[in-house]
Each structure stands twice: as C-alpha cells, then as structure tokens.
Amino acid sequence: MSATDWNDRICTLGPFEPAPGDGFIVCRCVEITQGDVRRAVHDGMFTLHEVRRLLRCGMGLCQGQICGRLVRGIVAKELGVSPTALEEVTARAPMRPVEMRVFGSEEAGA
Amino acid sequence: MSHYDMIVVGAGPAGLSAAVQAASHGLRVAVFDENARPGGQLFKQIHKFFGSKEHMAKTRGFNIGTALLQEARDTGVTVVLDAVAVGLYPNREVVVRAGGAVRHYKADAVVVAAGASENTVAFEGWTLPGVMGAGAAQTMMNINRVRPGKRVLMLGSGNVGLVVGFQLLQAGCELVAVADAAPRIGGYGVHAAKLARCGVPFYLSHTILRAEGTGRVTGVVISELDAQWRPKSGSEKHFDADTICLAVGLSPMNQLLRMAGCAVRENGDVLCYPFGETSVSGIYAAGDAAGIEEASSAMIGGRLAAIGAAHRLGYLDAQTLAAEQARLEGMLQSLRQGMFAPQNRGKAAQSTDEGCPLSSSLLGQGYLRDDEIANYPGCKQAKGVHPVIECTQNIPCNPCQDVCPKGCIRVGANIVALPVVDKTATCTGCGLCVAACPGQAVFLVDEDAEPGFALVTLPYEFLPIPKAGDKGTALGRGGQPVCPAEVVRCKSASAYDRTSLLTIRVPKEMGMRARFWKGGAA
C-alpha cells in the first residue's frame, strides 16, 4: 500500500497479528493499549478520527495531549505511511475538560 | 461580552511579549493564562540564556520573566490567571473558563501563544510513577523545589534533556545516563560538555527497553539500536534508577487555532504569514504554539505579532511598522543561524563555518578530546592568565565578546561565529567571560602561575560553594579524575550573577586538561 492510496477502503491490511508492545497503555486517560489501536486499524479504522471515535483515546482528561502523537505513530506504522500523512483530529471546544456545572454557568465577560 | 483591542492566550515569553509590545502602542490588552502564575516556562529556566545583548543573553530565564512581568504592569496589561481559554470562535470570540464560570470575550486581534506540550514515548513500564517529562521534573525542582528523585536517567539529548539534566545535578540528583535514539547528541555541545565533565555518560543510538519496578520505577534497561532503529539483542544495559525523564521533543498547543479554522502546514504546524498572522485574519500565532523553537525567538515572535496587530488596528503607521519589523526580524535571523538552526536540522555537518572540524567526540560522548582542543580559535595557549574558550560549534551567542573589558575575545558581527581569543590583548583575569558564558565553556588558565603549577578558573554552579584550601580532585573533560587539586579561591560577585569562579591549582601539564573539580579524594 502506498502513501497515496492509504485511505482506499478496498485494501486490507491482512489479519491482526499480535506483536510485542501490544500491552503498553498508550492513552492513559481511557486506558487504551497499543494493541487496541493496532487492532482498530486492522478492523478498518484508517483515520485518526475513526480510531478516536471507536476507542475514545484522546478524549479523556488530557484531551490527547499525551497520547496524540503515540496513536498517530502507531496508526501510521500499521498503514505503512508517514505520520504526517494522517490528518489531524478535529480540535473542538472546550479544549480542556470543563465540568457541566461550569459550562452551564455563562457569565457576561467581566 | 467584554471587548479588548487584543486578547492574548498564554502569559509565557511569547504571550507576555506580545501583550507588552501591543500595550506600548496603545492597545487595550488582556492576557489569559491557565496557570496560577504567569511567565510560562520562563520561571523554570534558572540557566543563563544564549544570544546577544538584544536577546537578553547571559540573563537567567526567571530574571527575563520578572522583567517582562514588570513591563506588563508598567504598560497596563491585564493579566488574568487561572483562566483557561477553552474555545476560539468566529469573529475572534474567546471563551474563557475562570473559577466556576465561563465568560465570552471579543477582541479585534487574538494572539494564541499557548506554548507546547511534551512528547512522550511508550515502553514497558512507562506508566509507572517515576517516569515523567523533563519539563515536569524541571517544574518540580525549580518551581516547587521538590527533588524528582535520587537517581535519574534522561532520555533525549536535545537542549531540553541536557539543560534539565544539568539542573538535576544542581538539585543534588545523580544522573546515571543520558540516552538518545539518534546517533549524535542533539543539543549544544557546550551543554553536553557540562554534563560530561561531571561524569555523566552518554548512550547514543540507544533507547529505553523497559522501566523496572512494581508500584514505582526502581530501574531501567536501555538497549542499543541498529541502523533500522531496532534494539540489538545482547546490548542491554541496566541502571538502578528511581526516575526516568523523557525529553523527546515538544508539540505545539495549537488546538485553539485549529478550532478557529486556521490552515495548517503539512507538518501539522499552523500556517503563519508575516507577523505570525494565520489564515484567519486577525488571529496570530506566536511562540511554540506557532512552531517549536526556544524562548528567545518566542519573545521576538510575540512582539512581531503585536506590531502586526497594532498596524492592522490603526495604532501603528506603515513606516514605523516597517522599521520595527526589520529590527525584530533581524534579531530573529541572528538567532536562526548555525548548525542548530531550523533549516539545518537533520544535517550532519562535518565542520564549522570557519572550517574547523566538528568534534565527533563532542557529538558522541559529550566532550572534546584533549587532542582536539587546539583545533579551535578560542583555545590558544598563551603566556600568563588567558581565557580558553571551548566553544566549538556555530551557535548564536556572543556575551563573551561583550563582557571582556580588554577586547581579548572577538566573535564579530555574526553571532554564530566561534569566539577568537586575541593573544595580543592583555587578559587581566577578571573572569567576566567565565561567568557570562551561558554554556559554561570559558575557563581561565594560567600555566605560569607558580613553578610547576597552573591555575585553572572554572564556572561553578553547585552548592556548597568550595572554600580556599579545600582539597579535592580535578576532573577532565570526560569527568575522569586527572589529578589532586586544591582550591585557591572561589569568587562570587554580583556581576557574575550567581556563577562562582572556582580557581584550582593543578600540576602545570594539567592546565589544559582539568575542567571540573570535586571535593575529596578521587
């Protein structure tokens, strides 16, 4: 698979083969392992968006600040592409976790 | 909804610089920072900065921070702390969480100077307590005054790893090794040399295989990497350690910019036009949020964003803008030169701009070999006391030239040039160059001080401060004991800014080899 057709849904990566390091936790907030991410790619999640939606890695307290690069690296390696070939996940507000009671308490700017 | 001329997100070096510069042109500015204290990383930087006078070189980072905060007060900038900018919406609407509420603000210009976050690497045991970012260790030491551990292994030999490594030694930790997957030390040679002469070993082409321990780190195993970056079996090395620091790069915190729709470049950084303006008009990026560099260039980037915004808003005429832009971009250019400049990253230079061979020992082991010293124009032998400047890579820095009252040291207009010692000028041994050098690479050597003995004066930044008459051991550039050495004097002066000048007496033939001192027998 080349870098240009990496997102071709027809292609398959072959079956998921366990590898050393599969047990390492990469997303500490949601406790997602390297193996979880690799398996998701083999299940057809070829973009960081899909991996995030499926596994919720990067959606915890740190909002992907710790695992973002790690997950990107794992997905890229599995697809055989450069990490920069993968589109960044969408940044959404609030960019830090905010409790609902705070988020619901809007005040006019002081 | 409150309105400001300019809102700055982040009160670090870039954000504060942007704010004070904009306020000086008459803009009403508010700065929001999520931390309890302003200054960003500046107040963790206890070392002296590189650059030239205009970049505040030889000033310690926290003193630059203090000066910036004073400037912010003087110019009437509103700095709001414990205030997290959680959203950046169309028409420059900034949503800030502070206390138990969120508030909406609008501004005619928004500067995002949110800084960077530390990268990490995953290995077996990396989630154990005791594994931390080098920046986290620095916060513990220099802000909270807590020692992160007793025995530390540093992964990463860039300037962050080297500088934090030295600060760990200053805090009284033992640094068991600096490891890096790359085959060459990534940071300045002078920073590596400070560690090497304290006896810290470097392991290049090595990575961490696993952290050992249950419940917390008790050890670490590193392994050599082959040309395909795979661990070589049989090359494992074990260290007892309670702390592992990761200094494996930084990533821009540009989420707010991307949220606002700012275009990004192929490498993931936000696309910036002159003045750091993004593809969304009125929104600027400055400092590490715009692209990873260091604090000195971040401060200039902040000021550039501010003048761009001030002009856009009608506070600065085109002529003044052009003059200020030329001045600031000139300052930036003088920093972005030499073998560590952004455009030279990844290139394995073989010699300096002057044609001096780059020391492979410095790049591989962290120190110059004794037989390489004579290759450099700052290391010439002379009669009487004279400076020996072991500055052998083209880095943007020239305080040694500025402080010498006798004109013994010449860097020239291009501040990445290697310093040259002028043998015809008369060194008085004042030691200002020794104290000023941010790389602690200047020594005073007097090989004719006493019959059979040389005096070596070296920069010393450890406690306790030695006293005249203290007996100990002189260490070579690689940290190996070279001879017994007695302290002749240890000078501290306000002009030295907390760097002590330690003078030791060594046998004459050791004058060009002894570069550190340790109390007690070898």
XYZ file of C-alpha atoms in Angstrom:
632
model
C 0.000 0.000 0.000
C 1.494 3.343 -0.957
C 1.146 6.693 0.759
C -1.241 7.913 -1.918
C -3.845 5.190 -1.627
C -3.612 4.549 2.078
C -7.172 5.531 2.616
C -8.510 3.223 -0.098
C -11.224 1.280 1.711
C -10.902 -1.665 -0.621
C -7.434 -2.503 0.596
C -6.976 -4.719 3.584
C -4.001 -4.848 5.870
C -4.254 -8.562 6.460
C -5.202 -10.143 9.740
C -4.194 -8.594 13.031
C -1.054 -10.284 14.287
C -0.159 -9.830 17.940
C 3.167 -8.026 18.390
C 5.473 -7.146 21.253
C 4.313 -3.985 22.946
C 0.624 -4.622 22.334
C 0.076 -4.490 26.065
C 1.564 -0.998 26.517
C -1.015 1.540 27.534
C -0.815 4.487 25.135
C -3.861 6.518 26.185
C -3.554 6.765 29.925
C -6.847 8.594 30.436
C -9.032 5.960 28.816
C -6.544 3.078 29.204
C -6.213 2.126 25.557
C -3.303 -0.124 24.629
C -1.051 -0.166 21.608
C -2.703 -3.471 20.644
C -6.170 -1.875 20.829
C -5.078 0.807 18.368
C -3.390 -1.663 16.019
C -6.454 -3.890 16.059
C -8.692 -0.925 15.243
C -6.594 -0.155 12.179
C -6.866 -3.767 11.030
C -10.611 -3.511 11.605
C -10.687 -0.702 9.013
C -10.196 2.472 11.038
C -7.730 4.188 8.711
C -8.052 7.725 10.065
C -7.265 9.231 13.451
C -10.885 10.431 13.651
C -12.222 6.911 13.377
C -9.754 5.499 15.851
C -10.656 8.231 18.319
C -14.375 7.685 17.880
C -14.101 3.920 18.217
C -11.693 3.742 21.138
C -12.169 7.212 22.721
C -8.387 7.561 23.072
C -7.593 11.248 23.213
C -10.999 12.101 24.645
C -10.087 11.875 28.308
C -8.795 14.401 30.788
C -5.697 15.332 28.813
C -7.589 15.582 25.517
C -4.933 13.683 23.615
C -2.042 15.792 24.807
C -0.113 12.708 25.913
C -1.316 10.013 23.522
C -1.986 12.023 20.355
C 1.453 11.560 18.859
C 1.747 7.970 20.062
C -1.567 6.968 18.468
C -0.630 8.791 15.271
C 2.665 6.904 15.160
C 1.029 3.517 15.706
C -1.668 4.088 13.074
C 0.864 5.365 10.538
C 3.186 2.433 11.122
C 0.331 -0.023 10.710
C -0.698 1.652 7.449
C 2.892 1.950 6.289
C 2.672 5.723 5.794
C 4.430 8.735 7.261
C 2.829 10.051 10.463
C 2.389 13.467 8.804
C 0.240 11.844 6.085
C -2.546 11.403 8.630
C -4.970 14.252 9.033
C -5.065 15.816 12.499
C -8.152 15.076 14.564
C -10.641 17.907 14.805
C -9.996 20.335 17.640
C -13.193 21.164 19.451
C -14.178 23.341 22.358
C -13.823 23.006 25.210
C -10.155 22.303 24.700
C -9.767 21.480 28.373
C -12.300 19.403 30.294
C -14.885 21.653 31.904
C -17.433 20.434 34.438
C -21.017 20.679 33.202
C -21.997 22.959 36.083
C -19.271 25.377 34.977
C -20.020 25.050 31.295
C -23.651 25.736 32.041
C -22.784 28.825 34.047
C -22.145 31.514 31.458
C -21.431 34.995 32.657
C -21.123 38.174 30.750
C -17.441 38.970 30.305
C -16.079 40.971 33.181
C -19.493 40.486 26.370
C -16.296 42.416 27.167
C -14.188 43.732 24.365
C -10.447 44.295 24.122
C -8.265 45.506 21.290
C -6.162 42.414 21.727
C -6.567 39.189 23.632
C -3.509 37.051 24.212
C -3.819 33.412 25.186
C -0.835 32.384 27.274
C 1.312 34.508 29.590
C 4.612 32.883 28.672
C 7.531 34.542 26.886
C 5.674 34.933 23.575
C 2.325 35.987 25.045
C 3.719 38.496 27.534
C 5.985 39.971 24.872
C 3.047 40.343 22.503
C 0.972 41.951 25.240
C 3.524 44.499 26.398
C 4.501 45.422 22.853
C 0.854 45.934 21.854
C 0.100 47.898 25.013
C 3.092 50.139 24.319
C 1.396 51.127 21.053
C -1.778 51.995 22.929
C -3.853 48.825 22.532
C -6.068 47.642 25.387
C -4.759 44.154 26.028
C -5.880 41.220 28.171
C -3.806 38.076 28.666
C -5.374 34.836 29.853
C -3.287 32.031 31.301
C -4.460 28.735 32.697
C -1.706 28.618 35.295
C -1.709 30.133 38.749
C 1.487 32.044 37.961
C 2.420 33.974 34.853
C 5.638 33.532 32.899
C 5.048 30.177 31.266
C 8.283 28.215 31.224
C 10.477 31.269 31.906
C 10.422 30.917 35.678
C 11.689 27.342 35.406
C 14.704 28.472 33.414
C 17.378 29.011 36.024
C 20.177 28.955 33.443
C 21.625 31.868 31.502
C 20.209 32.405 28.027
C 22.132 32.360 24.760
C 22.061 35.076 22.099
C 23.377 38.603 22.218
C 22.626 41.646 24.344
C 19.470 42.489 22.371
C 18.160 38.974 23.163
C 18.999 39.449 26.872
C 21.772 36.886 26.617
C 23.588 35.826 29.816
C 20.438 36.705 31.762
C 18.800 33.847 33.609
C 15.358 32.920 32.308
C 13.493 33.741 35.516
C 15.027 37.209 35.550
C 13.783 37.752 31.995
C 10.360 36.640 33.221
C 10.477 39.088 36.117
C 11.416 41.917 33.750
C 8.579 41.034 31.368
C 6.041 40.958 34.194
C 7.227 44.364 35.363
C 6.871 45.627 31.805
C 3.338 44.214 31.715
C 2.459 46.124 34.903
C 4.079 49.292 33.592
C 2.175 49.176 30.316
C -1.163 48.422 31.954
C -1.685 44.953 30.534
C -4.439 42.965 32.251
C -3.117 39.507 33.128
C -5.838 37.069 34.196
C -4.528 33.888 35.804
C -6.251 30.545 36.447
C -8.167 31.385 33.293
C -8.333 28.720 30.605
C -9.191 29.744 27.069
C -11.345 26.771 26.134
C -12.677 27.965 22.807
C -11.893 30.308 19.924
C -14.895 31.030 17.755
C -15.612 33.072 14.607
C -15.120 36.830 14.791
C -12.403 36.425 17.391
C -14.631 35.386 20.236
C -12.632 33.850 23.057
C -14.337 31.685 25.654
C -12.547 31.590 28.976
C -13.149 29.354 31.938
C -12.242 31.087 35.165
C -13.416 29.971 38.557
C -16.851 28.403 38.363
C -18.000 30.086 35.174
C -17.262 30.583 31.509
C -17.091 34.064 30.059
C -17.098 35.278 26.471
C -14.739 37.991 25.265
C -14.223 39.635 21.925
C -11.138 41.251 20.511
C -10.043 42.878 17.282
C -6.900 40.754 17.349
C -6.206 37.462 19.072
C -2.698 36.156 19.676
C -2.513 32.470 20.559
C 0.712 31.856 22.457
C -0.363 28.710 24.245
C 3.070 27.079 24.198
C 3.769 23.410 23.761
C 3.203 20.068 25.379
C 5.879 17.452 25.964
C 6.072 14.429 23.709
C 6.370 11.011 25.187
C 7.385 7.521 24.153
C 5.754 4.269 25.157
C 7.853 1.420 26.554
C 7.240 -1.335 29.033
C 6.578 0.280 32.385
C 6.332 3.858 31.106
C 3.158 4.461 33.086
C 4.914 3.684 36.383
C 5.258 6.564 38.837
C 8.768 7.918 38.412
C 8.528 8.274 34.627
C 7.952 11.925 33.777
C 8.573 14.585 31.204
C 11.811 16.521 31.607
C 9.705 19.676 31.823
C 7.724 18.148 34.674
C 10.947 17.376 36.512
C 12.045 20.950 35.928
C 8.778 22.266 37.366
C 9.196 20.081 40.437
C 12.761 21.276 41.013
C 12.676 24.918 40.078
C 9.099 25.961 40.862
C 8.043 23.611 43.638
C 11.540 22.916 44.974
C 10.960 19.207 45.193
C 13.653 16.801 44.038
C 12.046 14.493 41.463
C 14.153 11.524 42.521
C 17.615 10.426 43.582
C 18.921 8.553 40.552
C 17.676 9.735 37.184
C 18.049 8.528 33.616
C 17.409 11.139 30.929
C 16.063 10.038 27.553
C 16.790 12.695 24.959
C 19.978 14.686 24.342
C 18.411 17.810 22.853
C 18.862 21.076 24.733
C 15.899 20.300 26.998
C 17.410 16.979 28.062
C 20.870 18.483 28.536
C 19.736 21.614 30.383
C 17.310 19.761 32.657
C 19.960 17.068 33.181
C 22.381 19.671 34.489
C 19.696 21.188 36.697
C 19.024 17.726 38.140
C 22.714 17.576 39.116
C 22.428 21.055 40.632
C 19.414 19.882 42.638
C 21.534 17.070 44.039
C 20.263 14.188 41.931
C 22.543 11.643 40.367
C 22.208 11.490 36.572
C 23.034 7.882 35.710
C 22.995 8.401 31.934
C 21.679 10.427 29.039
C 20.364 8.164 26.279
C 19.191 9.120 22.812
C 17.984 7.055 19.859
C 19.816 9.411 17.494
C 23.483 8.739 16.738
C 24.544 12.312 17.635
C 23.874 14.493 20.641
C 21.005 16.733 19.601
C 21.647 19.806 21.755
C 24.506 22.265 22.063
C 27.914 20.701 22.613
C 28.607 23.137 25.451
C 25.538 21.870 27.338
C 26.641 18.253 26.814
C 30.169 19.107 27.964
C 28.830 20.455 31.287
C 27.318 17.046 31.984
C 30.268 15.029 30.660
C 32.806 16.772 32.907
C 30.602 15.926 35.883
C 30.960 12.293 34.842
C 27.584 11.728 33.176
C 27.822 9.053 30.445
C 26.053 9.429 27.097
C 24.487 6.498 25.260
C 23.748 7.490 21.682
C 21.793 5.153 19.348
C 20.154 3.805 22.493
C 16.577 3.719 23.664
C 14.702 2.562 26.721
C 13.549 -1.044 26.564
C 11.706 -1.055 29.845
C 11.253 0.598 33.177
C 11.518 -1.875 36.004
C 9.582 -1.915 39.219
C 6.180 -2.626 40.659
C 4.342 0.350 42.014
C 7.166 2.690 41.012
C 10.366 2.822 38.973
C 13.301 1.012 40.537
C 15.430 0.529 37.452
C 15.676 0.997 33.729
C 17.059 -1.075 30.871
C 18.338 0.595 27.721
C 19.435 -1.072 24.516
C 21.497 -0.075 21.520
C 19.628 0.385 18.236
C 20.707 -0.929 14.853
C 20.521 1.057 11.612
C 16.809 0.200 11.311
C 16.175 1.538 14.849
C 15.626 -1.990 16.195
C 17.082 -2.981 19.574
C 20.255 -5.042 19.208
C 19.954 -8.162 21.296
C 22.720 -8.545 23.837
C 23.287 -4.778 24.061
C 21.014 -4.264 27.062
C 22.341 -2.164 29.930
C 20.676 -1.934 33.308
C 20.726 1.064 35.644
C 19.328 1.361 39.128
C 17.158 4.444 38.925
C 14.052 5.814 40.593
C 13.261 8.401 37.943
C 13.159 8.404 34.147
C 12.910 11.781 32.447
C 11.650 11.975 28.884
C 12.976 14.848 26.782
C 11.818 13.638 23.399
C 10.527 16.814 21.864
C 7.610 19.173 22.140
C 4.383 19.588 20.201
C 2.721 22.954 19.612
C -0.501 23.563 21.526
C -2.385 24.863 18.530
C -5.817 23.387 19.255
C -7.415 26.818 19.644
C -6.018 27.917 16.290
C -7.226 24.795 14.530
C -10.595 25.178 16.238
C -10.790 28.666 14.769
C -10.198 27.253 11.307
C -6.580 28.323 10.824
C -4.938 26.410 7.978
C -2.155 24.001 8.889
C 1.020 23.057 7.059
C 1.935 19.546 6.015
C 3.944 19.007 9.205
C 0.895 19.837 11.318
C 2.057 23.308 12.424
C -0.280 26.210 11.853
C 0.434 28.102 8.650
C 1.851 31.509 9.536
C 2.317 34.583 7.376
C 4.464 37.603 8.314
C 3.826 38.786 11.889
C 2.619 35.268 12.720
C -0.780 36.004 11.219
C -2.704 32.855 10.425
C -5.024 32.175 7.511
C -7.847 33.614 9.629
C -7.478 37.359 9.570
C -6.884 38.943 12.951
C -5.725 35.703 14.548
C -1.996 35.387 15.217
C 0.206 32.574 16.467
C 3.369 33.202 18.455
C 5.982 31.166 20.271
C 5.919 27.385 20.449
C 2.215 27.333 19.537
C 3.281 28.559 16.096
C 6.183 26.123 15.799
C 8.691 24.734 18.268
C 11.689 26.955 18.920
C 13.043 28.440 22.122
C 12.155 31.266 24.483
C 14.325 33.982 22.934
C 12.757 33.625 19.492
C 9.317 33.204 21.098
C 9.673 36.647 22.681
C 10.528 38.198 19.334
C 7.677 36.319 17.656
C 5.275 37.729 20.230
C 6.447 41.274 19.552
C 6.123 40.752 15.806
C 2.524 39.588 16.193
C 1.831 42.640 18.327
C 3.147 45.166 15.809
C 1.263 43.399 13.014
C -1.942 43.660 15.020
C -1.222 47.238 16.107
C -0.856 48.264 12.481
C -3.987 46.413 11.437
C -5.937 48.192 14.140
C -4.571 51.574 13.207
C -2.258 52.100 16.172
C 0.967 51.931 14.181
C 1.727 53.676 10.894
C 3.206 51.775 7.985
C 6.595 53.420 8.260
C 7.083 52.613 11.938
C 5.761 49.125 11.285
C 8.326 48.507 8.568
C 11.173 49.765 10.742
C 10.104 47.695 13.737
C 9.555 44.638 11.557
C 13.040 44.933 10.094
C 14.550 45.296 13.551
C 12.681 42.333 15.050
C 13.144 40.056 12.059
C 16.839 40.907 12.096
C 17.014 39.811 15.749
C 15.204 36.616 14.836
C 17.514 35.917 11.922
C 20.586 36.303 14.080
C 19.229 33.531 16.336
C 18.182 31.281 13.467
C 21.684 30.538 12.240
C 24.345 27.956 12.787
C 24.312 24.195 12.936
C 21.251 24.027 15.201
C 19.124 26.453 13.157
C 15.728 25.166 11.984
C 16.911 24.965 8.359
C 19.949 22.865 9.340
C 18.100 20.333 11.467
C 18.952 16.782 10.496
C 22.043 17.766 8.524
C 25.224 16.161 9.813
C 27.729 18.987 9.328
C 31.386 17.976 9.399
C 32.990 21.328 10.073
C 32.191 24.779 11.402
C 31.614 27.833 9.207
C 35.261 28.676 9.872
C 36.370 25.265 8.570
C 37.292 23.836 11.968
C 36.467 20.134 12.182
C 33.446 19.383 14.362
C 34.409 17.103 17.196
C 32.875 13.661 16.799
C 33.781 13.035 20.410
C 31.680 16.025 21.462
C 28.772 14.767 19.363
C 29.133 11.182 20.563
C 30.478 11.295 24.113
C 29.640 14.851 25.069
C 33.168 16.199 25.416
C 36.128 17.374 23.382
C 39.148 15.103 23.402
C 42.263 16.754 24.818
C 43.982 16.480 21.416
C 41.115 18.317 19.670
C 41.241 21.469 21.749
C 43.917 23.160 19.663
C 41.642 22.987 16.593
C 39.562 25.920 17.804
C 40.318 29.639 17.744
C 39.238 30.172 21.364
C 41.689 27.638 22.741
C 45.136 29.010 22.052
C 47.899 28.700 24.616
C 49.471 31.931 25.804
C 51.748 33.328 28.472
C 50.152 34.322 31.749
C 46.463 34.200 32.536
C 44.227 33.930 29.478
C 40.783 32.666 28.547
C 40.346 29.231 26.986
C 37.007 29.169 25.197
C 35.852 25.645 24.492
C 33.053 26.808 22.207
C 33.407 24.700 19.074
C 30.049 24.738 17.306
C 28.334 27.605 15.489
C 25.666 28.648 17.967
C 24.077 32.118 18.233
C 25.827 33.619 21.221
C 28.303 36.403 21.995
C 28.286 37.562 25.638
C 31.971 36.584 25.989
C 32.846 39.283 23.472
C 30.559 41.845 25.097
C 31.785 41.484 28.655
C 35.530 41.460 28.058
C 36.768 44.926 29.084
C 40.126 44.359 27.367
C 38.933 43.227 23.949
C 40.584 39.821 24.275
C 37.620 37.975 22.766
C 36.182 38.510 19.318
C 33.036 36.902 17.898
C 32.300 39.556 15.309
C 29.041 40.794 13.844
C 27.841 37.302 13.008
C 26.991 35.948 16.438
C 27.227 32.276 15.448
C 30.933 32.625 14.687
C 33.328 30.833 17.023
C 34.927 33.165 19.569
C 38.538 34.011 18.813
C 40.993 34.817 21.580
C 43.277 37.683 20.642
C 46.682 36.841 22.046
C 47.937 40.370 21.638
C 45.337 41.799 24.032
C 46.108 41.583 27.731
C 43.798 39.448 29.854
C 43.563 40.738 33.421
C 41.876 37.596 34.663
C 38.702 39.440 35.666
C 36.656 36.335 34.912
C 33.640 38.151 33.468
C 33.787 35.925 30.372
C 33.821 32.783 32.528
C 30.688 33.876 34.369
C 28.921 35.280 31.312
C 29.180 32.221 29.072
C 25.719 30.577 29.056
C 27.407 27.347 28.006
C 29.938 27.461 30.857
C 32.594 26.878 28.229
C 35.092 29.586 29.186
C 37.994 28.856 31.517
C 40.887 30.982 32.661
C 44.190 29.166 32.520
C 47.493 30.429 33.848
C 50.239 27.929 33.204
C 52.930 30.191 34.573
C 51.249 30.952 37.889
C 53.705 29.114 40.120
C 56.729 26.980 39.329
C 55.426 23.611 38.181
C 51.784 24.536 38.728
C 48.971 26.023 36.681
C 45.864 27.774 37.937
C 42.568 26.895 36.266
C 39.469 29.019 36.893
C 36.174 27.380 36.037
C 32.495 28.338 36.276
C 30.890 26.609 39.248
C 27.165 26.483 39.956
C 26.822 23.898 42.684
C 26.297 24.065 46.426
C 28.064 24.097 48.766
C 30.445 26.689 47.374
C 34.016 25.460 47.911
C 36.439 27.454 50.080
C 40.102 28.264 49.613
C 42.192 25.380 50.865
C 39.585 22.706 50.154
C 41.276 19.572 48.885
C 39.802 17.583 46.054
C 40.234 16.097 42.632
C 40.408 17.772 39.257
C 38.284 16.078 36.622
C 38.951 16.042 32.904
C 36.512 16.942 30.169
C 35.093 13.429 30.261
C 34.645 13.510 34.036
C 37.635 11.245 34.723
C 39.891 12.154 37.676
C 43.126 13.654 36.341
C 44.982 14.825 39.451
C 44.582 16.020 43.032
C 43.685 19.716 43.120
C 43.399 22.311 45.855
C 41.008 25.241 45.755
C 42.950 28.507 45.615
C 39.868 30.731 45.762
C 36.196 30.771 44.923
C 34.904 34.157 43.849
C 31.305 35.277 43.788
C 30.366 38.743 42.635
C 27.082 40.321 41.664
C 28.441 40.815 38.135
C 28.842 37.041 37.915
C 25.103 36.573 38.588
C 25.383 33.576 40.890
C 28.035 31.748 38.903
C 31.014 31.240 41.188
C 34.514 31.318 39.756
C 36.436 28.420 41.214
C 40.208 28.576 40.877
C 42.157 25.361 41.431
C 45.873 24.632 41.488
C 46.958 21.688 39.326
C 50.314 20.420 38.034
C 51.342 22.535 35.048
C 50.736 19.772 32.500
C 47.114 19.516 33.675
C 46.309 23.167 32.915
C 44.709 22.281 29.614
C 43.073 19.092 30.916
C 41.489 19.870 34.290
C 37.984 21.244 33.714
C 35.995 20.408 36.823
C 36.565 19.919 40.499
C 35.156 17.536 43.019
C 35.777 17.729 46.752
C 37.537 14.815 48.413
C 39.811 12.130 47.002
C 39.120 10.531 43.619
